[in-house]
Amino acid sequence: MTSSAPLIDQFARRITYLRLSLTDRCDLRCAYCMPERQTFLPRAEVLTLEELYTLALGFIDRGVTRLRLTGGEPLVRRDAIDLVRALGRKVGDGLDELTMTTNATRLAECAGDIAAAGVRRVNISLDTRDRGRFARLARRDSLPQVLAGIAAAQAAGLRVKLNTVALKGVNEDELPELIAWVHGQGCDITLIEVMPLGEVGEDRFGHYLPLSVVRERLEKMWTLAPSDHRTGGPARYFDVAETGGRLGLITPLTNNFCDGCNRVRVTATGQLYACLGGNERVDLRAALRAAEPEAALAAALDIAMKIKPARHGFAIDRPGRAPALTRHMSMTGG
Ligand code: SAM
Ligand code: SF4
């Protein structure tokens, strides 16, 4: 097998999509994502910009055509824009698409640079448009910066998709208004069920809101027509007749979507996680720092294809159940 052989796992799924985390750090503390006093990785353990770039090239060489930069919050890393610029040059030369998931707190300053580097789309997380609620949920009073970031992204010509975690007793009453607002901005929105990743200092069962319930409620108000739109990801889409916009639903807990999985994730320390919901991993940092990095990286990616599991093992089925995994979403890269 040559080093440029496509990445195909043991279940014949072709891996063409990489989520690369630039940092596990964040300027917010969303209650479902991490505790207030989160312990972050020592900076020395995090991959350098050059290592991240080499890693990305290794994946592109093996047929990865879509690359999403994430975190933690990718834009809290000072050299993030340098990496975006370097990888932006690969768009059309190996990469079909370079995207980013961000909380948008710093997007107002850099949306123009990101667009100029070749990024066409960004995903922005927004769980509420109520300032007090935002401050309680994210534990930081940053809604004005986030809204400015969304506006700046649109002004820079970036296509914006909003991601919203549906939370019982937190934002469930606001979801129709939020969806209508996002559609009014000309953007799509995807709702996500809360996933049991890492201890956050509270029981997630209390906030778990099945999207089957949300869908039933929305269908009492609106006409939701199943859409053919696909992104190769886990979301199923609906066209909302009344708002004229598209609504995605990501239902890891009520509907398993693993059969068509096309992705792997790499943490900021170079740990490849074959599944967001599993512990199967390969140390790519060791490969990058080996005597012959190119060969070591290719061999490590081959191992990853052998250990990628058939499906995730999430469940939030009863109060007090321990998280499925001890690591937080901010570490694996959401
Ligand atoms: N900081 C960036 C952001 O918030 O967009 C990127 C990283 S964040 C981990 C990526 C996505 O994961 C966000 O949309 C966030 O809402 C989601 N997320 C974090 N923890 C989650 C959890 N336990 N269950 C479901 N989604 C979660
Ligand atoms: Fe930070 Fe994103 Fe996690 Fe919120 S969801 S704490 S913004 S990494």
Coordinates of C-alpha atoms and ligand atoms in Angstrom, one line a residue:
M1 CA 0.0 0.0 0.0
T2 CA 1.4 3.4 -0.9
S3 CA 1.2 6.4 1.4
S4 CA -1.4 8.0 -0.8
A5 CA -3.9 5.1 -0.6
P6 CA -7.4 6.3 0.3
L7 CA -8.5 6.0 3.9
I8 CA -11.0 3.2 4.0
D9 CA -12.0 1.7 7.3
Q10 CA -12.8 -1.9 8.3
F11 CA -16.5 -1.4 7.4
A12 CA -15.6 -0.1 4.0
R13 CA -16.5 3.5 4.9
R14 CA -14.3 6.0 3.1
I15 CA -12.9 8.8 5.3
T16 CA -12.8 12.1 3.4
Y17 CA -13.5 14.5 6.3
L18 CA -11.2 15.6 9.1
R19 CA -12.1 17.7 12.1
L20 CA -8.9 19.2 13.4
S21 CA -8.8 20.9 16.8
L22 CA -6.4 23.8 17.2
T23 CA -6.7 24.1 20.9
D24 CA -8.8 22.7 23.8
R25 CA -8.9 26.2 25.4
C26 CA -12.0 28.5 25.2
D27 CA -13.1 31.9 26.2
L28 CA -16.6 30.6 27.1
R29 CA -17.7 27.9 29.5
C30 CA -20.9 26.6 28.0
A31 CA -22.4 24.6 30.9
Y32 CA -23.1 21.4 28.8
C33 CA -19.5 21.5 27.4
M34 CA -17.2 22.1 30.2
P35 CA -17.1 23.1 33.9
E36 CA -16.2 26.6 35.1
R37 CA -12.9 25.4 36.4
Q38 CA -11.7 23.4 33.4
T39 CA -8.1 22.1 33.4
F40 CA -6.6 22.9 30.0
L41 CA -3.6 21.1 28.4
P42 CA -0.1 22.4 29.0
R43 CA 0.8 24.5 25.9
A44 CA 3.9 22.3 25.3
E45 CA 1.7 19.3 24.6
V46 CA -0.2 21.1 21.9
L47 CA 0.9 20.7 18.3
T48 CA 2.8 23.6 16.7
L49 CA 1.4 25.4 13.7
E50 CA 3.9 23.6 11.5
E51 CA 2.9 20.2 12.9
L52 CA -0.8 20.9 12.4
Y53 CA 0.0 21.9 8.8
T54 CA 2.0 18.8 8.1
L55 CA -0.7 16.7 9.7
A56 CA -3.3 18.2 7.5
L57 CA -1.2 17.6 4.4
G58 CA -0.8 14.0 5.4
F59 CA -4.6 13.6 5.5
I60 CA -5.1 15.5 2.2
D61 CA -2.5 13.1 0.6
R62 CA -4.8 10.2 1.7
G63 CA -7.9 11.6 0.1
V64 CA -9.3 13.9 2.7
T65 CA -11.1 16.6 0.8
R66 CA -13.0 18.5 3.6
L67 CA -11.2 20.0 6.6
R68 CA -12.9 21.7 9.5
L69 CA -10.9 23.6 12.1
T70 CA -12.4 23.5 15.5
G71 CA -11.6 23.3 19.2
G72 CA -12.1 24.4 22.0
E73 CA -12.4 27.8 20.4
P74 CA -10.1 27.8 17.4
L75 CA -9.9 31.6 17.3
V76 CA -8.4 31.9 20.8
R77 CA -5.2 30.5 19.3
R78 CA -3.1 33.4 18.2
D79 CA -1.7 31.8 15.1
A80 CA -5.0 30.3 14.0
I81 CA -5.3 32.8 11.1
D82 CA -1.8 31.8 9.8
L83 CA -2.9 28.2 9.6
V84 CA -6.2 29.2 7.9
R85 CA -4.1 31.1 5.3
A86 CA -1.7 28.2 4.8
L87 CA -4.5 25.6 4.4
G88 CA -6.6 28.0 2.3
R89 CA -3.9 27.6 -0.4
K90 CA -4.8 23.9 -0.5
V91 CA -8.5 24.7 -1.5
G92 CA -8.7 23.6 -5.1
D93 CA -5.4 21.8 -4.7
G94 CA -6.5 18.7 -2.8
L95 CA -9.1 20.2 -0.6
D96 CA -12.6 20.9 -1.8
E97 CA -13.5 22.8 1.3
L98 CA -11.9 24.4 4.4
T99 CA -14.4 25.4 7.2
M100 CA -14.4 26.3 10.8
T101 CA -16.7 25.9 13.8
T102 CA -16.5 28.9 16.2
N103 CA -18.3 30.6 19.0
A104 CA -17.9 33.8 17.1
T105 CA -16.7 35.9 20.0
R106 CA -13.6 36.9 18.0
L107 CA -15.0 36.7 14.5
A108 CA -15.7 40.4 14.2
E109 CA -11.9 41.0 14.1
C110 CA -11.0 38.3 11.6
A111 CA -14.0 37.3 9.4
G112 CA -12.5 39.3 6.5
D113 CA -9.1 37.5 6.8
I114 CA -10.8 34.1 7.0
A115 CA -12.9 34.8 3.9
A116 CA -9.8 36.1 2.0
A117 CA -7.9 32.9 2.9
G118 CA -10.5 30.8 1.0
V119 CA -13.0 29.8 3.6
R120 CA -16.5 29.9 2.2
R121 CA -18.6 28.6 5.2
V122 CA -18.4 28.8 8.9
N123 CA -20.5 27.1 11.6
I124 CA -21.3 29.3 14.6
S125 CA -22.7 28.1 17.9
L126 CA -25.6 30.1 19.3
D127 CA -28.0 28.6 21.9
T128 CA -29.9 31.7 22.8
R129 CA -30.4 35.3 21.8
D130 CA -31.3 36.4 25.3
R131 CA -28.4 38.1 26.8
G132 CA -29.0 37.1 30.4
R133 CA -29.7 33.5 29.4
F134 CA -26.5 33.5 27.3
A135 CA -24.5 34.8 30.2
R136 CA -25.8 32.1 32.5
L137 CA -25.4 29.3 29.9
A138 CA -21.9 30.3 28.6
R139 CA -20.9 31.7 32.0
R140 CA -19.7 34.8 30.1
D141 CA -21.6 37.9 29.1
S142 CA -20.5 37.7 25.4
L143 CA -23.7 37.7 23.4
P144 CA -23.0 41.2 21.9
Q145 CA -19.6 40.0 20.5
V146 CA -21.2 36.8 19.2
L147 CA -23.9 38.7 17.3
A148 CA -21.3 41.2 16.0
G149 CA -19.2 38.1 14.8
I150 CA -22.2 36.7 13.0
A151 CA -22.9 40.0 11.3
A152 CA -19.2 40.4 10.3
A153 CA -19.1 36.9 8.9
Q154 CA -22.1 37.6 6.7
A155 CA -20.6 41.0 5.6
A156 CA -17.4 39.2 4.6
G157 CA -19.4 37.0 2.3
L158 CA -19.1 33.8 4.5
R159 CA -22.0 31.4 4.4
V160 CA -23.1 31.0 8.0
K161 CA -24.8 28.0 9.6
L162 CA -25.9 28.2 13.2
N163 CA -25.6 25.3 15.6
T164 CA -27.9 25.2 18.6
V165 CA -27.9 22.6 21.4
A166 CA -31.5 22.0 22.4
L167 CA -31.7 22.0 26.2
K168 CA -34.7 21.2 28.4
G169 CA -35.7 24.0 30.6
V170 CA -32.9 26.3 29.2
N171 CA -33.7 27.3 25.6
E172 CA -36.6 24.9 24.6
D173 CA -39.1 27.8 24.8
E174 CA -37.0 29.9 22.5
L175 CA -36.3 27.5 19.7
P176 CA -39.1 28.5 17.3
E177 CA -38.2 32.2 17.7
L178 CA -34.5 31.4 17.3
I179 CA -35.1 29.3 14.2
A180 CA -37.3 32.0 12.6
W181 CA -34.7 34.7 13.4
V182 CA -31.8 32.6 11.8
H183 CA -33.9 31.9 8.7
G184 CA -34.7 35.6 8.5
Q185 CA -31.0 36.3 8.4
G186 CA -30.8 34.0 5.3
C187 CA -28.9 31.3 7.3
D188 CA -29.5 27.6 8.0
I189 CA -29.7 26.3 11.6
T190 CA -29.0 22.8 13.0
L191 CA -30.3 21.6 16.3
I192 CA -28.2 19.2 18.3
E193 CA -29.1 16.8 21.2
V194 CA -26.8 17.2 24.2
M195 CA -24.2 14.4 24.3
P196 CA -22.7 12.8 27.4
L197 CA -19.1 13.9 26.9
G198 CA -17.0 14.6 30.0
E199 CA -18.1 15.6 33.5
V200 CA -19.5 19.1 33.6
G201 CA -20.4 19.2 37.3
E202 CA -24.2 18.5 36.7
D203 CA -26.3 15.7 35.5
R204 CA -27.1 16.1 31.8
F205 CA -30.3 14.0 32.0
G206 CA -32.0 17.1 33.5
H207 CA -31.3 19.1 30.3
Y208 CA -31.6 16.3 27.7
L209 CA -34.3 17.2 25.2
P210 CA -34.9 14.6 22.5
L211 CA -35.2 16.3 19.1
S212 CA -38.2 14.0 18.3
V213 CA -40.1 16.1 20.9
V214 CA -38.9 19.4 19.4
R215 CA -39.9 18.2 15.9
E216 CA -43.4 17.3 17.1
R217 CA -43.8 20.7 18.7
L218 CA -42.5 22.5 15.6
E219 CA -44.8 20.5 13.3
K220 CA -47.8 21.9 15.3
M221 CA -46.7 25.4 14.1
W222 CA -45.0 24.9 10.8
T223 CA -44.8 22.5 7.8
L224 CA -41.5 20.6 7.9
A225 CA -40.8 19.0 4.6
P226 CA -37.9 16.4 4.6
S227 CA -35.2 17.8 2.3
D228 CA -32.8 15.9 0.0
H229 CA -30.0 18.3 1.2
R230 CA -27.0 16.3 2.5
T231 CA -23.6 17.4 3.7
G232 CA -22.1 14.0 4.3
G233 CA -22.6 14.6 8.0
P234 CA -25.1 13.3 10.6
A235 CA -27.7 16.0 10.2
R236 CA -31.1 15.3 8.5
Y237 CA -32.6 18.4 6.9
F238 CA -36.1 19.8 6.6
D239 CA -37.4 22.8 4.7
V240 CA -39.6 25.0 6.8
A241 CA -42.4 26.4 4.5
E242 CA -43.4 29.3 6.8
T243 CA -39.8 30.7 7.3
G244 CA -38.4 29.7 4.0
G245 CA -35.3 28.3 5.6
R246 CA -33.6 24.9 6.2
L247 CA -33.5 23.2 9.6
G248 CA -31.0 20.4 10.4
L249 CA -31.5 17.9 13.2
I250 CA -28.6 16.0 14.7
T251 CA -29.9 13.1 16.8
P252 CA -27.1 11.0 18.1
L253 CA -29.3 9.6 20.9
T254 CA -32.6 9.1 19.2
N255 CA -31.4 8.0 15.8
N256 CA -28.1 6.4 15.0
F257 CA -26.3 7.8 12.0
C258 CA -23.0 5.9 12.1
D259 CA -23.4 3.7 8.9
G260 CA -22.5 6.6 6.7
C261 CA -19.7 8.0 8.8
N262 CA -17.0 9.7 6.7
R263 CA -14.9 11.4 9.4
V264 CA -12.2 11.3 12.0
R265 CA -11.1 13.8 14.6
V266 CA -7.7 14.9 15.7
T267 CA -7.2 16.7 19.0
A268 CA -4.8 19.7 19.5
T269 CA -2.2 17.2 20.9
G270 CA -2.4 15.1 17.7
Q271 CA -4.5 12.2 19.1
L272 CA -6.7 10.8 16.3
Y273 CA -10.1 9.7 17.7
A274 CA -11.7 7.4 15.3
C275 CA -15.1 8.1 16.7
L276 CA -16.5 11.1 18.7
G277 CA -18.3 8.6 20.9
G278 CA -15.5 6.0 21.4
N279 CA -12.0 5.8 23.0
E280 CA -10.3 4.2 20.0
R281 CA -7.3 6.4 19.2
V282 CA -3.9 6.7 17.5
D283 CA -1.1 9.0 18.6
L284 CA -0.2 11.1 15.5
R285 CA 2.0 13.4 17.4
A286 CA 4.4 10.5 18.1
A287 CA 4.3 9.8 14.3
L288 CA 5.0 13.5 13.5
R289 CA 8.0 13.5 15.8
A290 CA 9.4 10.1 14.6
A291 CA 12.6 9.8 12.6
E292 CA 10.7 9.4 9.4
P293 CA 7.5 11.3 10.0
E294 CA 5.9 10.7 6.6
A295 CA 6.1 6.9 6.8
A296 CA 5.1 6.9 10.5
L297 CA 2.1 9.1 9.8
A298 CA 0.9 6.9 6.9
A299 CA 1.3 3.8 9.1
A300 CA -0.6 5.5 12.0
L301 CA -3.5 6.4 9.6
D302 CA -3.6 2.8 8.5
I303 CA -4.0 1.7 12.1
A304 CA -6.8 4.2 12.6
M305 CA -8.7 2.7 9.7
K306 CA -8.5 -0.7 11.5
I307 CA -9.8 0.5 14.8
K308 CA -12.6 2.8 13.8
P309 CA -15.7 1.3 15.5
A310 CA -19.0 0.5 13.8
R311 CA -21.0 2.9 15.9
H312 CA -20.9 5.2 19.0
G313 CA -22.1 4.1 22.4
F314 CA -23.9 7.2 23.7
A315 CA -26.9 7.0 26.0
I316 CA -28.6 9.4 28.4
D317 CA -31.4 7.1 29.4
R318 CA -31.6 7.6 33.2
P319 CA -30.8 10.3 35.7
G320 CA -27.3 10.1 37.3
R321 CA -25.8 8.0 34.5
A322 CA -22.0 8.7 34.2
P323 CA -20.9 10.3 30.9
A324 CA -20.2 7.8 28.1
L325 CA -16.7 9.3 27.9
T326 CA -14.5 11.2 30.3
R327 CA -13.2 13.6 27.7
H328 CA -15.1 16.8 26.8
M329 CA -16.3 17.8 23.4
S330 CA -13.9 20.8 23.6
M331 CA -11.0 18.3 23.7
T332 CA -12.0 16.0 20.8
G333 CA -13.1 18.9 18.7
G334 CA -16.9 19.3 18.1
Ligands
SAM1 N1 -16.0 26.6 20.4 C1 -16.6 26.3 19.1 C2 -18.0 26.4 19.2 O1 -18.6 26.4 20.3 O2 -18.6 26.4 18.1 C3 -16.1 25.0 18.5 C4 -16.0 23.8 19.5 S1 -17.5 23.3 20.2 C5 -17.0 21.9 21.2 C6 -18.4 22.6 18.8 C7 -19.8 22.3 19.0 O3 -20.0 21.3 20.0 C8 -20.7 23.5 19.5 O4 -21.7 23.7 18.6 C9 -21.2 23.1 20.8 O5 -22.5 23.6 21.1 C10 -21.2 21.6 20.7 N2 -21.1 20.9 22.0 C11 -20.2 21.0 23.0 N3 -20.4 20.1 24.0 C12 -21.5 19.4 23.6 C13 -22.2 18.3 24.2 N4 -21.9 17.8 25.4 N5 -23.3 17.8 23.5 C14 -23.7 18.3 22.3 N6 -23.0 19.3 21.7 C15 -21.9 19.9 22.3
SF4_2 FE1 -16.3 26.8 24.3 FE2 -17.5 25.8 22.2 FE3 -17.4 24.4 24.5 FE4 -18.9 26.6 24.4 S1 -19.2 24.7 23.2 S2 -17.4 26.1 26.0 S3 -17.8 27.9 23.0 S4 -15.7 24.9 23.1

